Amino acid sequence: MEKLKNLFKAKADQLGAEIKDILKEHGSKKIGEVQLAQAYQGMRGITGMVYETSLLDAQEGIRFRGYSIPELQEKLPKAPGGSEPLPEGIFYLMLTGELPTEADVKELSADWAKRSAMPAHVTRTIDALPVETHPMTQFVVGVMALQTDSLFAKKYAEGVNKKDYWSYAYEDSMNLIARLPAVAAHVYRRKYKGGQTIAPAAGLDWAGNFAHMLGFETDKFRELMRLYLTIHADHEGGNVSAHTTHLVGSALSDPYLAFAAGMNGLAGPLHGLANQEVIKWIFEMQKALGTEKPTSEQIAEYVKKTLAEGKVVPGYGHAVLRKTDPRFSAQMEFAKKHMADDALCNTVWNIFETVPPILQSLGKIKNPWPNVDAHSGALLVNAGMREYDYYTVLFGVSRALGVLAGLIWDRGLSFPIERPKSVTTANVKAWLKGEDSIWE
Ligand code: HAX
């Protein structure tokens, strides 16, 4: 798809020239102050990187190139007869800053389909793992096995001009995105369906084909995948999976290596793995209470028990957001449209009513509201996928769209290797006594 590649290059050249001018005139301006607590507490609120594809506002939620999720649901092209946005569209938007036409999205679907054939050793590598291995580990091993095809690594070894890095990062990223559904579907079919894999179908969009290879043929599941893979795609640059991909890529590790690193971060329970933790927690609550439909009072008691045991309530809280995640709201809307009477979805909504005041009453939690992971599992269970330890792989397939678009931009703008400064507590103590000026 040369048109998209050329469009990206034109945009990157233009922005690159603008950044050069900005830095020439304003490069020494301060954009914030770092407090001691921020250095110790996860660098929260420190503006320390540039990431073009999306921006998170604490009150409003995520915007992709300026568009909110409801706006994207309205403006991005849909599959014939469908009403959810196609993930191809959000990738196009994140990469170029322009809304795609129906034809642009169709062309991108066809391009990814053309690039989607996997080398045979990829599935053999996954199959060498014990079948009970966590799906995220199998997925990352599959991504690492795909790395043998990296054009970026090959060209770097041949000694290519650094002005051309972006082009190989683009090709690798496009190939990787094209092949991820087959890798992910292989993991699913291997782990839960006795290894009976399903070949891709011609003519389907990226998400529709993924649903097909997973083994789900209903319109509901396909539409769910389109929404799911769109809304999980990006959440600005500082979250663990995006930041890790960016950081590792800054060493000129190729897109396969950088994305695999990001996925290892997504596999943490405070980040992407929270989606499996939510549904596991609800199933355990239902079992402990002996009912599929716990009352608000029962939920409140169970939440208090969870907190008393020193655990987090999964799906609630956020490092940046300070209100209900619009990705939660989009999923709730989908559930109200397609599965309004579903017992599990109703329990999720009951939890939504019950949990925030309890978390708020603790006084220490900065955001008591649900995040994206609080709802996704209930939708998947209703649509037929109950194997919740697989859910983070779905998140990973989607997140590829954002972090790889981000990585293409990193190379397009020739960002350097990332290397923030760290200090020791001994430095800090000496600095507080006025004996060390390391921070000044
Ligand atoms: N349940 C119980 N306690 C919680 C909590 C929750 N849902 N959310 C925050 N807290 C606690 C923190 O553990 C922390 O406790 P300590 O001071 O005792 O260490 C305190 O409240 C202050 O935390 P915070 O400043 O409000 O939140 P952080 O920025 O440190 O953490 C997290 C943000 C998302 C990691 C946190 O809210 C959490 O653990 N939530 C549950 C797990 C979850 O849903 N993760 C997914 C987040 C979205 C995402 O990345 N998806 O991929």
mmCIF file of N, CA, C and O in Angstrom, residues 64 87 134-136 139 180 184 206 210 214 224-225 227-236 239-242 259 262-263 265-278 315 318 325 327 331 371-377 380 385 388-403:
data_model
loop_
_atom_site.group_PDB
_atom_site.id
_atom_site.type_symbol
_atom_site.label_atom_id
_atom_site.label_comp_id
_atom_site.label_asym_id
_atom_site.label_seq_id
_atom_site.Cartn_x
_atom_site.Cartn_y
_atom_site.Cartn_z
ATOM 1 N N PHE A 64 -8.025 10.134 20.043
ATOM 2 C CA PHE A 64 -7.113 9.678 19.008
ATOM 3 C C PHE A 64 -7.050 10.772 17.951
ATOM 4 O O PHE A 64 -8.061 11.045 17.302
ATOM 5 N N PRO A 87 -11.032 -1.469 12.816
ATOM 6 C CA PRO A 87 -9.724 -1.097 13.385
ATOM 7 C C PRO A 87 -8.735 -0.579 12.345
ATOM 8 O O PRO A 87 -7.863 0.224 12.662
ATOM 9 N N HIS A 134 0.766 -19.860 29.810
ATOM 10 C CA HIS A 134 -0.180 -18.742 29.719
ATOM 11 C C HIS A 134 -0.241 -18.223 28.275
ATOM 12 O O HIS A 134 0.806 -18.081 27.619
ATOM 13 N N PRO A 135 -1.444 -17.916 27.781
ATOM 14 C CA PRO A 135 -1.574 -17.451 26.394
ATOM 15 C C PRO A 135 -0.705 -16.239 26.053
ATOM 16 O O PRO A 135 -0.228 -16.119 24.929
ATOM 17 N N MET A 136 -0.476 -15.345 27.019
ATOM 18 C CA MET A 136 0.365 -14.181 26.705
ATOM 19 C C MET A 136 1.814 -14.616 26.443
ATOM 20 O O MET A 136 2.498 -14.031 25.610
ATOM 21 N N PHE A 139 1.849 -16.085 23.008
ATOM 22 C CA PHE A 139 1.704 -15.000 22.029
ATOM 23 C C PHE A 139 3.049 -14.290 21.812
ATOM 24 O O PHE A 139 3.487 -14.071 20.675
ATOM 25 N N LEU A 180 -0.450 -10.829 13.256
ATOM 26 C CA LEU A 180 -0.811 -11.046 14.669
ATOM 27 C C LEU A 180 -2.101 -11.841 14.865
ATOM 28 O O LEU A 180 -2.156 -12.717 15.735
ATOM 29 N N ALA A 184 -2.243 -15.085 17.224
ATOM 30 C CA ALA A 184 -3.134 -15.100 18.393
ATOM 31 C C ALA A 184 -4.178 -16.208 18.272
ATOM 32 O O ALA A 184 -4.487 -16.902 19.252
ATOM 33 N N TRP A 206 -9.851 -7.183 8.826
ATOM 34 C CA TRP A 206 -8.833 -7.691 9.762
ATOM 35 C C TRP A 206 -9.473 -8.300 11.020
ATOM 36 O O TRP A 206 -9.150 -9.425 11.409
ATOM 37 N N PHE A 210 -10.047 -12.266 12.093
ATOM 38 C CA PHE A 210 -9.542 -12.732 13.394
ATOM 39 C C PHE A 210 -10.640 -13.538 14.099
ATOM 40 O O PHE A 210 -10.405 -14.647 14.593
ATOM 41 N N LEU A 214 -10.483 -17.470 15.129
ATOM 42 C CA LEU A 214 -10.691 -17.909 16.514
ATOM 43 C C LEU A 214 -11.784 -18.983 16.578
ATOM 44 O O LEU A 214 -11.834 -19.781 17.509
ATOM 45 N N LEU A 224 -18.238 -7.218 17.912
ATOM 46 C CA LEU A 224 -17.550 -7.007 19.183
ATOM 47 C C LEU A 224 -16.049 -6.875 18.948
ATOM 48 O O LEU A 224 -15.394 -5.990 19.507
ATOM 49 N N MET A 225 -15.496 -7.745 18.099
ATOM 50 C CA MET A 225 -14.062 -7.669 17.813
ATOM 51 C C MET A 225 -13.692 -6.328 17.188
ATOM 52 O O MET A 225 -12.660 -5.746 17.497
ATOM 53 N N LEU A 227 -15.174 -3.413 17.556
ATOM 54 C CA LEU A 227 -15.185 -2.382 18.596
ATOM 55 C C LEU A 227 -13.997 -2.576 19.533
ATOM 56 O O LEU A 227 -13.261 -1.639 19.840
ATOM 57 N N TYR A 228 -13.821 -3.822 19.980
ATOM 58 C CA TYR A 228 -12.776 -4.143 20.959
ATOM 59 C C TYR A 228 -11.391 -3.755 20.432
ATOM 60 O O TYR A 228 -10.597 -3.106 21.111
ATOM 61 N N LEU A 229 -11.104 -4.155 19.188
ATOM 62 C CA LEU A 229 -9.765 -3.920 18.636
ATOM 63 C C LEU A 229 -9.555 -2.444 18.313
ATOM 64 O O LEU A 229 -8.425 -1.991 18.210
ATOM 65 N N THR A 230 -10.636 -1.693 18.176
ATOM 66 C CA THR A 230 -10.510 -0.241 17.966
ATOM 67 C C THR A 230 -10.245 0.477 19.291
ATOM 68 O O THR A 230 -9.304 1.264 19.398
ATOM 69 N N ILE A 231 -11.041 0.173 20.315
ATOM 70 C CA ILE A 231 -10.943 1.004 21.530
ATOM 71 C C ILE A 231 -9.733 0.671 22.407
ATOM 72 O O ILE A 231 -9.334 1.473 23.230
ATOM 73 N N HIS A 232 -9.150 -0.530 22.246
ATOM 74 C CA HIS A 232 -7.960 -0.875 23.041
ATOM 75 C C HIS A 232 -6.655 -0.467 22.357
ATOM 76 O O HIS A 232 -5.561 -0.760 22.856
ATOM 77 N N ALA A 233 -6.743 0.183 21.192
ATOM 78 C CA ALA A 233 -5.557 0.353 20.347
ATOM 79 C C ALA A 233 -4.471 1.240 20.951
ATOM 80 O O ALA A 233 -3.288 0.991 20.731
ATOM 81 N N ASP A 234 -4.858 2.266 21.703
ATOM 82 C CA ASP A 234 -3.844 3.230 22.149
ATOM 83 C C ASP A 234 -4.347 3.997 23.356
ATOM 84 O O ASP A 234 -5.568 4.168 23.517
ATOM 85 N N HIS A 235 -3.434 4.461 24.216
ATOM 86 C CA HIS A 235 -3.818 5.239 25.397
ATOM 87 C C HIS A 235 -2.694 6.191 25.745
ATOM 88 O O HIS A 235 -2.153 6.161 26.825
ATOM 89 N N GLU A 236 -2.306 6.999 24.835
ATOM 90 C CA GLU A 236 -1.133 7.868 24.790
ATOM 91 C C GLU A 236 0.150 7.095 25.099
ATOM 92 O O GLU A 236 0.151 5.865 25.126
ATOM 93 N N ASN A 239 1.746 4.758 29.132
ATOM 94 C CA ASN A 239 1.339 3.483 29.746
ATOM 95 C C ASN A 239 2.418 2.434 29.487
ATOM 96 O O ASN A 239 3.239 2.570 28.585
ATOM 97 N N VAL A 240 2.407 1.374 30.308
ATOM 98 C CA VAL A 240 3.546 0.445 30.293
ATOM 99 C C VAL A 240 3.797 -0.165 28.902
ATOM 100 O O VAL A 240 4.938 -0.216 28.439
ATOM 101 N N SER A 241 2.739 -0.593 28.211
ATOM 102 C CA SER A 241 2.990 -1.276 26.923
ATOM 103 C C SER A 241 3.488 -0.300 25.855
ATOM 104 O O SER A 241 4.411 -0.622 25.092
ATOM 105 N N ALA A 242 2.915 0.912 25.820
ATOM 106 C CA ALA A 242 3.348 1.885 24.801
ATOM 107 C C ALA A 242 4.738 2.407 25.116
ATOM 108 O O ALA A 242 5.596 2.503 24.240
ATOM 109 N N PHE A 259 7.916 -4.564 20.107
ATOM 110 C CA PHE A 259 6.518 -4.901 20.406
ATOM 111 C C PHE A 259 6.443 -6.057 21.411
ATOM 112 O O PHE A 259 5.624 -6.025 22.341
ATOM 113 N N GLY A 262 6.910 -4.685 24.769
ATOM 114 C CA GLY A 262 5.697 -4.000 25.220
ATOM 115 C C GLY A 262 4.632 -4.989 25.686
ATOM 116 O O GLY A 262 3.934 -4.760 26.673
ATOM 117 N N MET A 263 4.531 -6.106 24.982
ATOM 118 C CA MET A 263 3.525 -7.122 25.336
ATOM 119 C C MET A 263 3.842 -7.785 26.680
ATOM 120 O O MET A 263 2.947 -8.188 27.414
ATOM 121 N N GLY A 265 4.970 -6.208 29.113
ATOM 122 C CA GLY A 265 4.423 -5.247 30.069
ATOM 123 C C GLY A 265 2.904 -5.325 30.140
ATOM 124 O O GLY A 265 2.313 -5.254 31.215
ATOM 125 N N LEU A 266 2.279 -5.513 28.981
ATOM 126 C CA LEU A 266 0.809 -5.630 28.961
ATOM 127 C C LEU A 266 0.357 -6.838 29.792
ATOM 128 O O LEU A 266 -0.748 -6.857 30.330
ATOM 129 N N ALA A 267 1.227 -7.850 29.882
ATOM 130 C CA ALA A 267 0.874 -9.087 30.593
ATOM 131 C C ALA A 267 0.895 -8.936 32.115
ATOM 132 O O ALA A 267 0.635 -9.902 32.832
ATOM 133 N N GLY A 268 1.180 -7.722 32.616
ATOM 134 C CA GLY A 268 1.155 -7.505 34.071
ATOM 135 C C GLY A 268 -0.256 -7.243 34.569
ATOM 136 O O GLY A 268 -1.042 -6.583 33.891
ATOM 137 N N PRO A 269 -0.609 -7.740 35.793
ATOM 138 C CA PRO A 269 -1.986 -7.604 36.290
ATOM 139 C C PRO A 269 -2.426 -6.178 36.595
ATOM 140 O O PRO A 269 -3.626 -5.919 36.667
ATOM 141 N N LEU A 270 -1.485 -5.240 36.760
ATOM 142 C CA LEU A 270 -1.918 -3.846 36.961
ATOM 143 C C LEU A 270 -2.174 -3.158 35.625
ATOM 144 O O LEU A 270 -2.687 -2.051 35.569
ATOM 145 N N HIS A 271 -1.798 -3.828 34.521
ATOM 146 C CA HIS A 271 -2.027 -3.258 33.182
ATOM 147 C C HIS A 271 -3.003 -4.190 32.446
ATOM 148 O O HIS A 271 -4.097 -4.455 32.932
ATOM 149 N N GLY A 272 -2.609 -4.747 31.299
ATOM 150 C CA GLY A 272 -3.567 -5.477 30.462
ATOM 151 C C GLY A 272 -4.142 -6.745 31.065
ATOM 152 O O GLY A 272 -5.276 -7.129 30.758
ATOM 153 N N LEU A 273 -3.367 -7.406 31.923
ATOM 154 C CA LEU A 273 -3.874 -8.657 32.499
ATOM 155 C C LEU A 273 -5.085 -8.411 33.408
ATOM 156 O O LEU A 273 -5.802 -9.337 33.757
ATOM 157 N N ALA A 274 -5.312 -7.139 33.760
ATOM 158 C CA ALA A 274 -6.481 -6.817 34.588
ATOM 159 C C ALA A 274 -7.764 -7.306 33.928
ATOM 160 O O ALA A 274 -8.735 -7.614 34.615
ATOM 161 N N ASN A 275 -7.797 -7.432 32.594
ATOM 162 C CA ASN A 275 -9.057 -7.861 31.964
ATOM 163 C C ASN A 275 -9.404 -9.308 32.324
ATOM 164 O O ASN A 275 -10.562 -9.662 32.484
ATOM 165 N N GLN A 276 -8.380 -10.164 32.463
ATOM 166 C CA GLN A 276 -8.685 -11.531 32.921
ATOM 167 C C GLN A 276 -8.986 -11.539 34.424
ATOM 168 O O GLN A 276 -9.834 -12.292 34.902
ATOM 169 N N GLU A 277 -8.301 -10.669 35.167
ATOM 170 C CA GLU A 277 -8.481 -10.635 36.620
ATOM 171 C C GLU A 277 -9.907 -10.226 36.991
ATOM 172 O O GLU A 277 -10.477 -10.719 37.958
ATOM 173 N N VAL A 278 -10.489 -9.320 36.194
ATOM 174 C CA VAL A 278 -11.845 -8.845 36.478
ATOM 175 C C VAL A 278 -12.833 -10.009 36.422
ATOM 176 O O VAL A 278 -13.617 -10.236 37.350
ATOM 177 N N GLY A 315 -10.031 -3.727 37.553
ATOM 178 C CA GLY A 315 -10.926 -2.993 36.658
ATOM 179 C C GLY A 315 -11.281 -1.612 37.181
ATOM 180 O O GLY A 315 -11.983 -0.862 36.511
ATOM 181 N N HIS A 318 -7.066 4.209 37.972
ATOM 182 C CA HIS A 318 -6.218 4.511 36.817
ATOM 183 C C HIS A 318 -5.135 5.494 37.224
ATOM 184 O O HIS A 318 -5.360 6.347 38.080
ATOM 185 N N ASP A 325 -13.919 5.603 32.518
ATOM 186 C CA ASP A 325 -13.200 5.458 31.251
ATOM 187 C C ASP A 325 -14.207 5.416 30.090
ATOM 188 O O ASP A 325 -15.132 4.588 30.098
ATOM 189 N N ARG A 327 -13.891 4.162 27.388
ATOM 190 C CA ARG A 327 -13.837 2.822 26.772
ATOM 191 C C ARG A 327 -14.767 1.870 27.529
ATOM 192 O O ARG A 327 -15.339 0.957 26.948
ATOM 193 N N GLN A 331 -18.286 0.134 25.844
ATOM 194 C CA GLN A 331 -18.609 -1.294 25.958
ATOM 195 C C GLN A 331 -19.970 -1.501 26.630
ATOM 196 O O GLN A 331 -20.721 -2.404 26.272
ATOM 197 N N ASN A 371 -12.152 1.266 34.720
ATOM 198 C CA ASN A 371 -11.319 1.447 33.525
ATOM 199 C C ASN A 371 -11.786 0.472 32.440
ATOM 200 O O ASN A 371 -12.776 -0.251 32.611
ATOM 201 N N VAL A 372 -11.067 0.443 31.330
ATOM 202 C CA VAL A 372 -11.474 -0.348 30.160
ATOM 203 C C VAL A 372 -11.701 -1.832 30.497
ATOM 204 O O VAL A 372 -12.553 -2.496 29.916
ATOM 205 N N ASP A 373 -10.910 -2.333 31.474
ATOM 206 C CA ASP A 373 -10.927 -3.776 31.732
ATOM 207 C C ASP A 373 -12.136 -4.238 32.543
ATOM 208 O O ASP A 373 -12.399 -5.436 32.631
ATOM 209 N N ALA A 374 -12.869 -3.288 33.132
ATOM 210 C CA ALA A 374 -13.987 -3.672 33.989
ATOM 211 C C ALA A 374 -15.141 -4.295 33.207
ATOM 212 O O ALA A 374 -15.978 -5.000 33.767
ATOM 213 N N HIS A 375 -15.217 -4.018 31.891
ATOM 214 C CA HIS A 375 -16.380 -4.504 31.151
ATOM 215 C C HIS A 375 -16.080 -5.565 30.104
ATOM 216 O O HIS A 375 -16.945 -6.378 29.746
ATOM 217 N N SER A 376 -14.857 -5.587 29.574
ATOM 218 C CA SER A 376 -14.626 -6.370 28.353
ATOM 219 C C SER A 376 -14.929 -7.860 28.517
ATOM 220 O O SER A 376 -15.474 -8.500 27.616
ATOM 221 N N GLY A 377 -14.572 -8.428 29.683
ATOM 222 C CA GLY A 377 -14.764 -9.870 29.880
ATOM 223 C C GLY A 377 -16.224 -10.297 29.764
ATOM 224 O O GLY A 377 -16.536 -11.323 29.157
ATOM 225 N N LEU A 380 -17.275 -10.640 26.232
ATOM 226 C CA LEU A 380 -16.695 -11.821 25.571
ATOM 227 C C LEU A 380 -17.392 -13.103 26.027
ATOM 228 O O LEU A 380 -17.674 -13.989 25.220
ATOM 229 N N MET A 385 -16.884 -16.514 24.281
ATOM 230 C CA MET A 385 -15.505 -16.820 24.665
ATOM 231 C C MET A 385 -15.377 -16.731 26.196
ATOM 232 O O MET A 385 -15.294 -15.646 26.756
ATOM 233 N N TYR A 388 -11.048 -16.930 30.081
ATOM 234 C CA TYR A 388 -10.628 -15.559 30.400
ATOM 235 C C TYR A 388 -9.123 -15.363 30.460
ATOM 236 O O TYR A 388 -8.650 -14.240 30.333
ATOM 237 N N ASP A 389 -8.349 -16.445 30.633
ATOM 238 C CA ASP A 389 -6.904 -16.182 30.663
ATOM 239 C C ASP A 389 -6.357 -15.890 29.257
ATOM 240 O O ASP A 389 -5.191 -15.578 29.079
ATOM 241 N N TYR A 390 -7.237 -15.917 28.260
ATOM 242 C CA TYR A 390 -6.841 -15.531 26.893
ATOM 243 C C TYR A 390 -7.071 -14.037 26.619
ATOM 244 O O TYR A 390 -6.524 -13.491 25.667
ATOM 245 N N TYR A 391 -7.868 -13.385 27.460
ATOM 246 C CA TYR A 391 -8.351 -12.047 27.093
ATOM 247 C C TYR A 391 -7.232 -11.023 26.821
ATOM 248 O O TYR A 391 -7.377 -10.137 25.980
ATOM 249 N N THR A 392 -6.123 -11.133 27.554
ATOM 250 C CA THR A 392 -5.072 -10.118 27.370
ATOM 251 C C THR A 392 -4.438 -10.226 25.976
ATOM 252 O O THR A 392 -3.919 -9.240 25.447
ATOM 253 N N VAL A 393 -4.520 -11.417 25.371
ATOM 254 C CA VAL A 393 -3.997 -11.558 23.998
ATOM 255 C C VAL A 393 -4.828 -10.690 23.038
ATOM 256 O O VAL A 393 -4.273 -10.033 22.156
ATOM 257 N N LEU A 394 -6.138 -10.670 23.238
ATOM 258 C CA LEU A 394 -6.992 -9.813 22.393
ATOM 259 C C LEU A 394 -6.584 -8.347 22.545
ATOM 260 O O LEU A 394 -6.491 -7.604 21.571
ATOM 261 N N PHE A 395 -6.338 -7.960 23.785
ATOM 262 C CA PHE A 395 -5.880 -6.597 24.086
ATOM 263 C C PHE A 395 -4.562 -6.342 23.328
ATOM 264 O O PHE A 395 -4.359 -5.296 22.708
ATOM 265 N N GLY A 396 -3.660 -7.330 23.355
ATOM 266 C CA GLY A 396 -2.350 -7.180 22.719
ATOM 267 C C GLY A 396 -2.448 -7.005 21.215
ATOM 268 O O GLY A 396 -1.732 -6.180 20.624
ATOM 269 N N VAL A 397 -3.342 -7.751 20.582
ATOM 270 C CA VAL A 397 -3.517 -7.623 19.124
ATOM 271 C C VAL A 397 -3.961 -6.194 18.809
ATOM 272 O O VAL A 397 -3.469 -5.550 17.875
ATOM 273 N N SER A 398 -4.871 -5.674 19.624
ATOM 274 C CA SER A 398 -5.350 -4.315 19.411
ATOM 275 C C SER A 398 -4.256 -3.283 19.684
ATOM 276 O O SER A 398 -4.036 -2.352 18.901
ATOM 277 N N ARG A 399 -3.541 -3.457 20.802
ATOM 278 C CA ARG A 399 -2.543 -2.470 21.210
ATOM 279 C C ARG A 399 -1.420 -2.325 20.169
ATOM 280 O O ARG A 399 -0.760 -1.297 20.066
ATOM 281 N N ALA A 400 -1.231 -3.392 19.357
ATOM 282 C CA ALA A 400 -0.223 -3.322 18.292
ATOM 283 C C ALA A 400 -0.479 -2.124 17.379
ATOM 284 O O ALA A 400 0.463 -1.469 16.911
ATOM 285 N N LEU A 401 -1.759 -1.820 17.135
ATOM 286 C CA LEU A 401 -2.091 -0.744 16.198
ATOM 287 C C LEU A 401 -1.525 0.597 16.673
ATOM 288 O O LEU A 401 -0.947 1.353 15.891
ATOM 289 N N GLY A 402 -1.680 0.866 17.962
ATOM 290 C CA GLY A 402 -1.209 2.143 18.496
ATOM 291 C C GLY A 402 0.300 2.177 18.670
ATOM 292 O O GLY A 402 0.963 3.108 18.203
ATOM 293 N N VAL A 403 0.837 1.147 19.331
ATOM 294 C CA VAL A 403 2.265 1.242 19.676
ATOM 295 C C VAL A 403 3.153 1.104 18.433
ATOM 296 O O VAL A 403 4.240 1.671 18.384
#
